XYZ file of C-alpha atoms in Angstrom:
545
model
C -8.567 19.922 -35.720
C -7.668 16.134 -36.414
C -8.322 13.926 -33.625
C -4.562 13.259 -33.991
C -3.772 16.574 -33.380
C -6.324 16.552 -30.128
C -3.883 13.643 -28.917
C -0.785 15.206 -29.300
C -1.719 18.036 -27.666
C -2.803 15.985 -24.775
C 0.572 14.458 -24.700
C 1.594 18.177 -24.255
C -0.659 18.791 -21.399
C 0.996 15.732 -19.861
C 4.255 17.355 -19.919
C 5.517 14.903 -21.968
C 9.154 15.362 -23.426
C 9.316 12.735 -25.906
C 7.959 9.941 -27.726
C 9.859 6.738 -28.534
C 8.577 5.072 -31.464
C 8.470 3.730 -35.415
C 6.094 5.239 -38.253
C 3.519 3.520 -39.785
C 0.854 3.566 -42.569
C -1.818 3.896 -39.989
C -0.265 6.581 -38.099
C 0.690 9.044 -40.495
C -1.979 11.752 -39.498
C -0.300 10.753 -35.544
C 3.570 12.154 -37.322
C 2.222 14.882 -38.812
C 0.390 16.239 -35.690
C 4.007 15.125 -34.082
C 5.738 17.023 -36.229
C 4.202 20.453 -35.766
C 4.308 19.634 -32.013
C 7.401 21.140 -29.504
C 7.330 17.434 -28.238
C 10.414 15.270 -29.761
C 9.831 12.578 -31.561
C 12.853 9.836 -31.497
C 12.451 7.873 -34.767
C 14.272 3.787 -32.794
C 15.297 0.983 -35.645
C 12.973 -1.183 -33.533
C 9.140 -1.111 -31.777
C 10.956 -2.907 -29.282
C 14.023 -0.277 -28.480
C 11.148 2.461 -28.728
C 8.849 0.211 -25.480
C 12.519 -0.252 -23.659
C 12.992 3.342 -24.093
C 9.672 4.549 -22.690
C 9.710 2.175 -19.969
C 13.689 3.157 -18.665
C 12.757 6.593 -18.814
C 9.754 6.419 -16.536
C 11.432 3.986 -14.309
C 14.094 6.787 -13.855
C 11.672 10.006 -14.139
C 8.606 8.783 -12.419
C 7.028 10.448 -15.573
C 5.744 7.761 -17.753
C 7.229 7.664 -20.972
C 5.337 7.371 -24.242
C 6.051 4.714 -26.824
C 4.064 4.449 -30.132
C 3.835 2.056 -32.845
C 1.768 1.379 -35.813
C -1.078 -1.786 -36.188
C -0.238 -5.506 -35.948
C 3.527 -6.246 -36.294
C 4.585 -2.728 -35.243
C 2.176 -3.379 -32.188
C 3.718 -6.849 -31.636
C 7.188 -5.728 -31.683
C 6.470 -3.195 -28.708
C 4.485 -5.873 -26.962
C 8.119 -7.140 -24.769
C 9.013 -3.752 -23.712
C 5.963 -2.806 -22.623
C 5.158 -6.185 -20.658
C 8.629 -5.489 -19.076
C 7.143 -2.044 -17.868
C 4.291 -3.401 -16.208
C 6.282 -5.741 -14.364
C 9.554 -3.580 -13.875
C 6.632 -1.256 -12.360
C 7.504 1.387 -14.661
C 5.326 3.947 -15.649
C 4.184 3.953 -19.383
C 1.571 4.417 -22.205
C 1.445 3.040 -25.616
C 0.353 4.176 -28.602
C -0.836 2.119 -31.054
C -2.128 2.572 -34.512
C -5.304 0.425 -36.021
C -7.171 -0.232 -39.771
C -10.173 1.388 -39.950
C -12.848 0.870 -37.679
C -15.287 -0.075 -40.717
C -12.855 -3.550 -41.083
C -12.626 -4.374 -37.220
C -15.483 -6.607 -37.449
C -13.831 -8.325 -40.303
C -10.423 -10.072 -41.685
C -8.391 -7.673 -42.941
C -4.936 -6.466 -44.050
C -2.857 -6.572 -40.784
C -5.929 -6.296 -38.064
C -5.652 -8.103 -35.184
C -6.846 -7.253 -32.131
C -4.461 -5.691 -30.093
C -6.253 -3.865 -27.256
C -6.828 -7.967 -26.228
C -3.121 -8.731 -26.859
C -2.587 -5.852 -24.534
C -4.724 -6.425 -21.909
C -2.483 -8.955 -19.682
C 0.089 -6.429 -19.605
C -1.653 -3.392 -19.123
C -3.234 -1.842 -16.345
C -5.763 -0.339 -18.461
C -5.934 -0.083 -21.985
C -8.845 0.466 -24.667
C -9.542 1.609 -28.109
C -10.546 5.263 -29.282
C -13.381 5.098 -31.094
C -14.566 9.062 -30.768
C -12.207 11.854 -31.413
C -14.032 13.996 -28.197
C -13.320 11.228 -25.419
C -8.927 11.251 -26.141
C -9.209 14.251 -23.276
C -10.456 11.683 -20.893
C -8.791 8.556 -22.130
C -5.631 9.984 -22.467
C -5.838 11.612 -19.187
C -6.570 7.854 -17.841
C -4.084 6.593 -19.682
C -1.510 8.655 -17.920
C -3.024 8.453 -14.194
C -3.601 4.723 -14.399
C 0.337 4.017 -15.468
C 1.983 6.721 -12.758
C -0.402 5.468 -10.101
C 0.952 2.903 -7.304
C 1.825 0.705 -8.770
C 2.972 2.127 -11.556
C 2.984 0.160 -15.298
C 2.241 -0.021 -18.400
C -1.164 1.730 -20.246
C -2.226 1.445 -23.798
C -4.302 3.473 -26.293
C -5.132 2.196 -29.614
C -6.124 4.993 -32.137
C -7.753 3.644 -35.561
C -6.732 5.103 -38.706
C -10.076 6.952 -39.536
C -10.626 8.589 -35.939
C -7.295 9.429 -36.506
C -8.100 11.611 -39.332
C -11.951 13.006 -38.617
C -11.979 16.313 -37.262
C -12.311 16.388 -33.324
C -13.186 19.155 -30.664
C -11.533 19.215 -26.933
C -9.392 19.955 -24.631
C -6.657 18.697 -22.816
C -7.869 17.998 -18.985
C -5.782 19.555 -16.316
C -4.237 17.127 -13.500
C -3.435 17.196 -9.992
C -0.375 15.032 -8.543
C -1.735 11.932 -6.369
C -1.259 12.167 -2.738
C -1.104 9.087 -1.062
C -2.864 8.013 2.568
C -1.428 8.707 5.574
C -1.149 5.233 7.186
C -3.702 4.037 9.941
C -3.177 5.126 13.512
C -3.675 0.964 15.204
C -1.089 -0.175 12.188
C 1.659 1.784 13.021
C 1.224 0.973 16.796
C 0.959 -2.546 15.765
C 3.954 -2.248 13.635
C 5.759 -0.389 16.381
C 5.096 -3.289 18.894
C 6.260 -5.837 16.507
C 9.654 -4.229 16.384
C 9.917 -3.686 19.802
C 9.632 -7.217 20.825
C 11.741 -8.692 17.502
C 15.066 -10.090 18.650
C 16.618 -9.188 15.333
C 14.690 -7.396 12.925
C 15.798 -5.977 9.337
C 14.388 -4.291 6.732
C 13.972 -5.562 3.149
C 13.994 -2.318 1.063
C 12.343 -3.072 -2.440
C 12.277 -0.734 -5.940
C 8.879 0.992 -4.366
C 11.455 3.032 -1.995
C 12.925 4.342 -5.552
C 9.812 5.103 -6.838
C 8.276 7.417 -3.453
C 11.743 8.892 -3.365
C 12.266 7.335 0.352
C 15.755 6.724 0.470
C 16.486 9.198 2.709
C 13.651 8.511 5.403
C 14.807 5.066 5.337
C 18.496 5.573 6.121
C 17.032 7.545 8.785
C 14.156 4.727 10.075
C 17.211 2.227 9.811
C 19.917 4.776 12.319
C 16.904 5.206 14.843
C 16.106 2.021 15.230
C 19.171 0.280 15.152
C 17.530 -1.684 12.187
C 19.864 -3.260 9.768
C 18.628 -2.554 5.766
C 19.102 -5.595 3.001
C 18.048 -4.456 -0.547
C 16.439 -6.090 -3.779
C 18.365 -6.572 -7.091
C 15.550 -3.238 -8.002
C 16.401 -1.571 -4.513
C 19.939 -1.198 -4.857
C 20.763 2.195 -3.654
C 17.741 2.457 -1.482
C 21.094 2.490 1.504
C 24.416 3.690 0.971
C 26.297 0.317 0.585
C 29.077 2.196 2.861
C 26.299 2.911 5.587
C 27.655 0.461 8.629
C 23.555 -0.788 8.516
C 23.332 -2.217 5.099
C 23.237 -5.742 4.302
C 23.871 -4.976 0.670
C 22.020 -7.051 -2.021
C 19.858 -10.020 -1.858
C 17.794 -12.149 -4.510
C 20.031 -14.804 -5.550
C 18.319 -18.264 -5.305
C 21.200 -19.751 -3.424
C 22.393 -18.421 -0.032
C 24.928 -15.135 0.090
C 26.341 -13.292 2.382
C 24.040 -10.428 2.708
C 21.237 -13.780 2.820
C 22.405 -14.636 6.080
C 21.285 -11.415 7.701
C 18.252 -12.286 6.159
C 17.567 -15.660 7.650
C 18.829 -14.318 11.299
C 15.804 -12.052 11.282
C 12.715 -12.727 13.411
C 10.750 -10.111 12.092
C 11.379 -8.662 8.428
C 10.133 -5.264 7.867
C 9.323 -5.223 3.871
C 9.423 -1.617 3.110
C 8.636 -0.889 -1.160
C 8.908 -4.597 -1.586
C 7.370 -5.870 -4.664
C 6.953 -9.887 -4.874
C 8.367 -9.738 -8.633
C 11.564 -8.615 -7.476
C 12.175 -11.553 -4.864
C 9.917 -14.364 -4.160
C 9.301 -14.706 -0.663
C 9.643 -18.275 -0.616
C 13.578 -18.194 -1.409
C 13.896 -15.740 1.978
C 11.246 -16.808 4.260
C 11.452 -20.586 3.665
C 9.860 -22.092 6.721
C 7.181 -19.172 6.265
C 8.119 -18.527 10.056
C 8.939 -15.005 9.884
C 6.773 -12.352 11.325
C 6.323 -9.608 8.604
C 5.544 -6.237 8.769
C 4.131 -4.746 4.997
C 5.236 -1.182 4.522
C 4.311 0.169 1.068
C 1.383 2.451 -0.596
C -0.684 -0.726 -1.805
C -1.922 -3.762 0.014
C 0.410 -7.031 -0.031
C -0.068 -9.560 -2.364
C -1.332 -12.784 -1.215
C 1.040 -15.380 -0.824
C 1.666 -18.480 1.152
C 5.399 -16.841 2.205
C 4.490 -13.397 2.486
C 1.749 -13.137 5.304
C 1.838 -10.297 6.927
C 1.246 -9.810 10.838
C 0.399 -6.149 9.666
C -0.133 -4.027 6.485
C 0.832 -0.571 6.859
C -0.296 0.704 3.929
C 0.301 4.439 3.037
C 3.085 7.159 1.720
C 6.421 5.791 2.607
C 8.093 8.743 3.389
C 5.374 9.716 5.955
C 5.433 6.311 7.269
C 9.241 5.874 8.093
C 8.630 9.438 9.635
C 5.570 8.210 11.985
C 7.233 4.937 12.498
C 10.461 5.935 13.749
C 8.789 8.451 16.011
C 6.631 5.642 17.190
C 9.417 3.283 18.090
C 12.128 3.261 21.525
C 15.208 3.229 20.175
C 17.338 0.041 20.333
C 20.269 -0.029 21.924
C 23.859 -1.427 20.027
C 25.027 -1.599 16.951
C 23.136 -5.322 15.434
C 25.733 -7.541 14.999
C 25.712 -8.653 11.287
C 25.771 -5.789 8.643
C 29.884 -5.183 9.215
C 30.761 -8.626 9.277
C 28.462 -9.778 6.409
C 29.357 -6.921 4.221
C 33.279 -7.622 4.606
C 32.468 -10.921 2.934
C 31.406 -9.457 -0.096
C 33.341 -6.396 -0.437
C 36.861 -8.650 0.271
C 35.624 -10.657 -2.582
C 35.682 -7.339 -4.742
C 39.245 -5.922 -3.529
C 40.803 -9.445 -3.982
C 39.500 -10.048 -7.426
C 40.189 -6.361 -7.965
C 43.844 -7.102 -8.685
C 43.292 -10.428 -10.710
C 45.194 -9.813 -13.905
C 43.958 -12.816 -15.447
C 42.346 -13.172 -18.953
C 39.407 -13.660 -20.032
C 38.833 -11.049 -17.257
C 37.031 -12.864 -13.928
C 33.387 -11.095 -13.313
C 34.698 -9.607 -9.735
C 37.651 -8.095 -11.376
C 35.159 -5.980 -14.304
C 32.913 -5.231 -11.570
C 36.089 -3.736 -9.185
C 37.085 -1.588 -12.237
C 34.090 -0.402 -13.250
C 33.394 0.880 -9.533
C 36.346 2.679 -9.951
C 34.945 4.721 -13.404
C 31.808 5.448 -11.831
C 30.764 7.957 -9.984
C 28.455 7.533 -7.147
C 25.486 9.749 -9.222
C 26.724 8.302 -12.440
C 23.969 6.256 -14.081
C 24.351 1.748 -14.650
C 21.877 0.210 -16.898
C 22.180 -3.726 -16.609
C 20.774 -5.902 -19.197
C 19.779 -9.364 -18.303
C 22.226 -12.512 -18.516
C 24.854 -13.999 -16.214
C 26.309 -10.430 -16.125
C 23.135 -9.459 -14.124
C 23.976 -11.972 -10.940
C 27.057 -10.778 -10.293
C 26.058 -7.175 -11.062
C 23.064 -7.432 -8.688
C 25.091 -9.089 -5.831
C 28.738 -6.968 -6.110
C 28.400 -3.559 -7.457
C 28.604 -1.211 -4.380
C 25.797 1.306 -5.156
C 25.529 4.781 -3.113
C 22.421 6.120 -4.217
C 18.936 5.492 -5.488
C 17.967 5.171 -9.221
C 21.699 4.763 -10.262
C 21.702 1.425 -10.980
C 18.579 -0.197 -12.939
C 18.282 -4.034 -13.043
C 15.030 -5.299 -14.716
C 13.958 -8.060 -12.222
C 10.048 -8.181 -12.920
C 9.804 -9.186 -16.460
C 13.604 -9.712 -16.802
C 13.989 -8.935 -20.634
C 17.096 -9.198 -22.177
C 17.684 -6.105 -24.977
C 16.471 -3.269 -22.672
C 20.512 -2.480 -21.729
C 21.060 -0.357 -25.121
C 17.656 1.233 -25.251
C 17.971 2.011 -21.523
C 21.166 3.615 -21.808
C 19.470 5.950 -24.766
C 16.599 7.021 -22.336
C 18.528 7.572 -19.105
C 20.681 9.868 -20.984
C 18.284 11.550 -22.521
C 17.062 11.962 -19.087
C 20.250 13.158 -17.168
C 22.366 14.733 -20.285
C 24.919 15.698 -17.582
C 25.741 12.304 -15.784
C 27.764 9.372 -17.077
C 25.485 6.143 -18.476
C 27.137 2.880 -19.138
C 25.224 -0.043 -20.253
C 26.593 -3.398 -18.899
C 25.213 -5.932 -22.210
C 26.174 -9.680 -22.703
C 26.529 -10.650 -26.157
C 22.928 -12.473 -26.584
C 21.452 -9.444 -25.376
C 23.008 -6.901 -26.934
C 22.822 -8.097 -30.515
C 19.204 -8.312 -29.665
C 18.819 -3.846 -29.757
C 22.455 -3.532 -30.756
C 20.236 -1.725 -34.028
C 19.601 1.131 -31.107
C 23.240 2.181 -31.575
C 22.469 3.980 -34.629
C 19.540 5.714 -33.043
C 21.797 7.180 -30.271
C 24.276 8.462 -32.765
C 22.031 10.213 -34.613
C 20.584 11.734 -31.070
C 24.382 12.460 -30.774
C 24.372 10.682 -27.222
C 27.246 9.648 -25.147
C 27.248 6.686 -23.527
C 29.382 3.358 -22.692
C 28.389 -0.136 -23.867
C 30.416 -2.522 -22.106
C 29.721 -6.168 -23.446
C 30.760 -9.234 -21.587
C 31.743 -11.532 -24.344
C 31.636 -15.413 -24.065
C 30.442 -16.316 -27.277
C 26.699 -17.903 -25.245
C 24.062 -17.614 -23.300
C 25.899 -17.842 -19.866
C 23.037 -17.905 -17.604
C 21.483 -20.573 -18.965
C 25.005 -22.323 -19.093
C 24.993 -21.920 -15.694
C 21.741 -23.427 -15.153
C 22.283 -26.293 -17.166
C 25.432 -27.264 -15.735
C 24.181 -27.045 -12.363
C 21.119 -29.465 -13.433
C 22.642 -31.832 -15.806
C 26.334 -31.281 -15.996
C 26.597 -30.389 -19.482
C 25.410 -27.464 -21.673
C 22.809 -27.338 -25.060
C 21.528 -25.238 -27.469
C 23.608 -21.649 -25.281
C 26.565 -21.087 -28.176
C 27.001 -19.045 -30.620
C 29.504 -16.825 -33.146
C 30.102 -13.412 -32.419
C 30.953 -10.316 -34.885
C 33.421 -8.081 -33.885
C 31.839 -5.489 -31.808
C 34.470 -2.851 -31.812
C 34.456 -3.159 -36.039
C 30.140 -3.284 -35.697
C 30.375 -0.293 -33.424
C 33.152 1.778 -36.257
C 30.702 0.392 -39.125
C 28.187 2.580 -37.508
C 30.443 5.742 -37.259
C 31.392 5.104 -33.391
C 34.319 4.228 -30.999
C 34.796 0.476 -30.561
C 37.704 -1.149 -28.387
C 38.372 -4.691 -27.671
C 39.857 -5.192 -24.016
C 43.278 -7.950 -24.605
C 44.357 -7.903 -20.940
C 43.346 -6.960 -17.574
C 45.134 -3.789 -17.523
C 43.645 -2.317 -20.414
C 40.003 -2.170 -18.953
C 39.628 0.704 -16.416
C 41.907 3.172 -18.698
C 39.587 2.268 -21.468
C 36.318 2.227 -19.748
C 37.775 6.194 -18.914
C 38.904 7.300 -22.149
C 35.424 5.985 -23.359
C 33.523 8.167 -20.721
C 35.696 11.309 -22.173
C 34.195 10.614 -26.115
C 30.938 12.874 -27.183
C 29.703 9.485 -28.958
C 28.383 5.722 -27.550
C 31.097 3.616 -27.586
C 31.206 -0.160 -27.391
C 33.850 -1.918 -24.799
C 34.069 -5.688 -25.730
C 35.760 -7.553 -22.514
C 36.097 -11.634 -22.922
C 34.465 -12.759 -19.584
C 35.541 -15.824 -17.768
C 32.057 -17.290 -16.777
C 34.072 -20.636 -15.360
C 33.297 -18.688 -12.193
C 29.786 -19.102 -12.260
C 30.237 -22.737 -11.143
C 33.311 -21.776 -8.876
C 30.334 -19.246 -6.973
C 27.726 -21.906 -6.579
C 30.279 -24.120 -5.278
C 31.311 -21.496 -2.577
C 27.948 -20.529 -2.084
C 26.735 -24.031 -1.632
C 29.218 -24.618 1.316
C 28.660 -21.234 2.504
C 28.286 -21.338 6.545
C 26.903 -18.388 8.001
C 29.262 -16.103 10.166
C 26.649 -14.361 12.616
């Protein structure tokens, strides 16, 4: 067989399901080998939408998912989403197609070398060059990018390998099992929270990924512990459970901050640097910290930890919690703290005001949602207030991408989590700069026959760097822009499209849109004048407990 037909049938052995990507001169003998293969190709209208793709669906899988593209532009285009991978820590491997290997050493119609472009956001990548080693390398390719922590891999296949015959097998796999964490760390740990005056957890996306909600809920009710999440851990605790501290990650003080600061001794369980840097919650670097996650802490001048206990979560919460006296109470805090931020939700909740205040969207999308239903947040303005109010009740419902931070993954993402879970709801929350940046996607999803919401907050800019701006200077440059009309774009493409005129309208909208067997867009004006109103309030903020 072709060595492109050895790959695919790697990809098979991998259990992959699909493969997100754009064709190519140089990977035609890849398409045919594709398309004689039970695995389903999804043809995106850009390399970038096919990365996003890949990268959403192993975020919300733990599978990685498999993105191809064909030699320099193609590979170019796919670069964003698959940097965004390795630092959203979701799991992923690239495809990419090459000229001949006879021209490498030369110039030559569209060579560049992209295993080097590759290699800062990879965790391993590296050129086929024999049709025999794509068992092994593919095999790699797929441990390397599901292993903690997970990210992005990348294979480059040249044209001619491509098409010379090849003889192999896949390689058969075993699941990873992580260490169980060392015996003098979790009595060190254990002593550390015994002594702490007022210790809480910071519960990062690596609880998501080891599927340790559950165990931590549990951790936090024996212990008494109270449980603040990262914009990437939201839904690691039940925002109703009377322990969380809801959201943090904002660079000014919140609420849910305050809990924060309080604490003596922070107990970073899944916590990933990327997602929050530890110098906006440990400022004075006084805290004692106690790492809880399956890899070693980065070093950093904030984040030095008095122990590392470094092993399966799951098993770790278990030994922890076993290893610990209870504490007596209910910590003062997590109730009063919370109240702030969920008031702020019910009062705005009511606001009938137009453009529609940030609060008030939030309140009514809540209300559409289901608790398993699926959020995909693109990144703007939209994201703050997303991040900080949306009450979220479980883990992997709502994905923020707070590593990389891309803006365009919203669309994409919404394809690949429904593709995913067929049977939940999936609306993508978009501003208007990002969306038009993979609004192309839209087309894709149609012809996948999808169903999904696209609710854009319009304002006609960039509205977090607005924000920025204004809060540095005063004034705003170079953020505005014109907008088409998104519900006529979304009907140009066959599809639903409805422009929101008042308050009222939204929530019966954002329903009737939920009920249609096609994406639909939702345009809602947005009133970002209370971006400046929050970092007022938040400036002034005086903490309560």
């Amino acid at each position: 067989m072709q060595a492109a037909e050895l790959l695919v049938k790697c990809l098979e052995a991998e259990g992959v399901e699909y493969v997100f990507g754009l064709p190519g001169e140089e990977t035609l003998a890849l398409l045919d080998a594709l398309s004689r293969s039970p695995l389903k190709f999804v043809l995106t209208r850009h390399e970038a939408g096919a990365s996003f793709m890949a990268g959403v669906y192993g975020r919300l899988t733990g599978r990685p998912g498999v993105c191809f593209s064909t030699l320099g532009p193609g590979a170019t285009n796919l670069l964003t989403g698959v940097a965004n991978a390795f630092l959203d820590r979701s799991p992923l491997v690239a495809i990419t197609g090459q000229t001949a290997l006879r021209k490498a050493h030369k110039e030559a119609h569209q060579y560049i070398d992209v295993v080097e472009i590759f290699r800062p956001v990879t965790k391993w990548n590296a050129r086929i060059e024999r049709g025999e080693a794509i068992p092994e390398m593919v095999r790699k390719a797929f441990k390397v990018a599901a292993t903690e922590k997970p990210g992005a891999t990348h294979l480059e296949l040249p044209q001619d390998v491509a098409d010379a015959e090849a003889e192999g097998v896949p390689l058969h796999h075993t699941p990873v099992e992580y260490p169980r964490p060392a015996e003098d760390a979790l009595a060190q740990a254990a002593r550390l929270i015994q002594e702490a005056r007022y210790p809480v957890v910071l519960a990062g996306h690596g609880v998501m990924r080891r599927g340790a909600g559950r165990r931590l809920t549990e951790f936090a009710h024996l212990l008494g512990v109270p449980v603040a999440n990262t914009f990437m851990g939201k839904g690691a605790m039940d925002y109703r459970d009377y322990l969380s501290l809801l959201t943090v990650g904002l660079h000014d003080r919140d609420w849910a901050m305050c809990g924060l600061e309080k604490a003596d001794v922070v107990i970073a369980v899944g916590y990933d640097q990327v997602e929050y840097e530890p110098k906006l919650w440990n400022t004075e670097g006084d805290k004692k910290i106690i790492h809880i996650d399956t890899t070693p802490a980065e070093v950093d001048e904030f984040y030095q930890p008095e122990v590392e206990v470094v092993g399966d979560l799951s098993h770790t919460l278990t030994a922890l919690s076993r290893a610990c006296p209870r504490r007596e109470g209910v910590p003062a805090g997590p109730a009063v703290l919370k109240e702030f931020v969920l008031r702020e939700l019910e009062d705005f909740s009511r606001d009938e005001s137009f453009p529609l205040k940030p609060q008030r969207i939030i309140a009514d999308l809540r209300q559409a949602l289901s608790d398993e239903d699926i959020l995909l947040c693109d990144v703007g303005a939209h994201k703050v207030w997303l991040a900080r109010l949306f009450p979220t009740a479980r883990t992997n419902t709502v994905v923020i991408s707070n590593g990389l931070a891309s803006m365009g993954v919203g669309v994409p993402g919404a394809i690949a989590a429904k593709l995913a879970f067929p049977h939940r709801q999936v609306v993508a929350v978009v501003g208007d700069g990002g969306f038009m940046m993979t609004a192309q996607e839209l087309e894709t999803a149609r012809r996948l026959r999808l169903s999904f919401v696209v609710l854009v907050w319009a304002d006609g800019g960039y509205g977090l760097i607005s924000w920025k701006e204004m809060r540095r200077y005063g004034h705003t440059f170079g953020t505005t822009f014109t907008n088409p009309d998104f519900a006529l774009l979304a009907r140009s493409l066959g599809l639903p499209g409805f422009r929101i005129e008042a308050a009222s309208q939204l929530l019966p909208t954002l329903r009737q849109a939920m009920g249609m067997d096609l994406p639909v867009v939702v345009e809602v004006p947005v009133d970002y004048a209370e971006n400046m109103r929050l970092t007022e309030k938040l400036g002034h903020l005086t903490c309560p407990v």
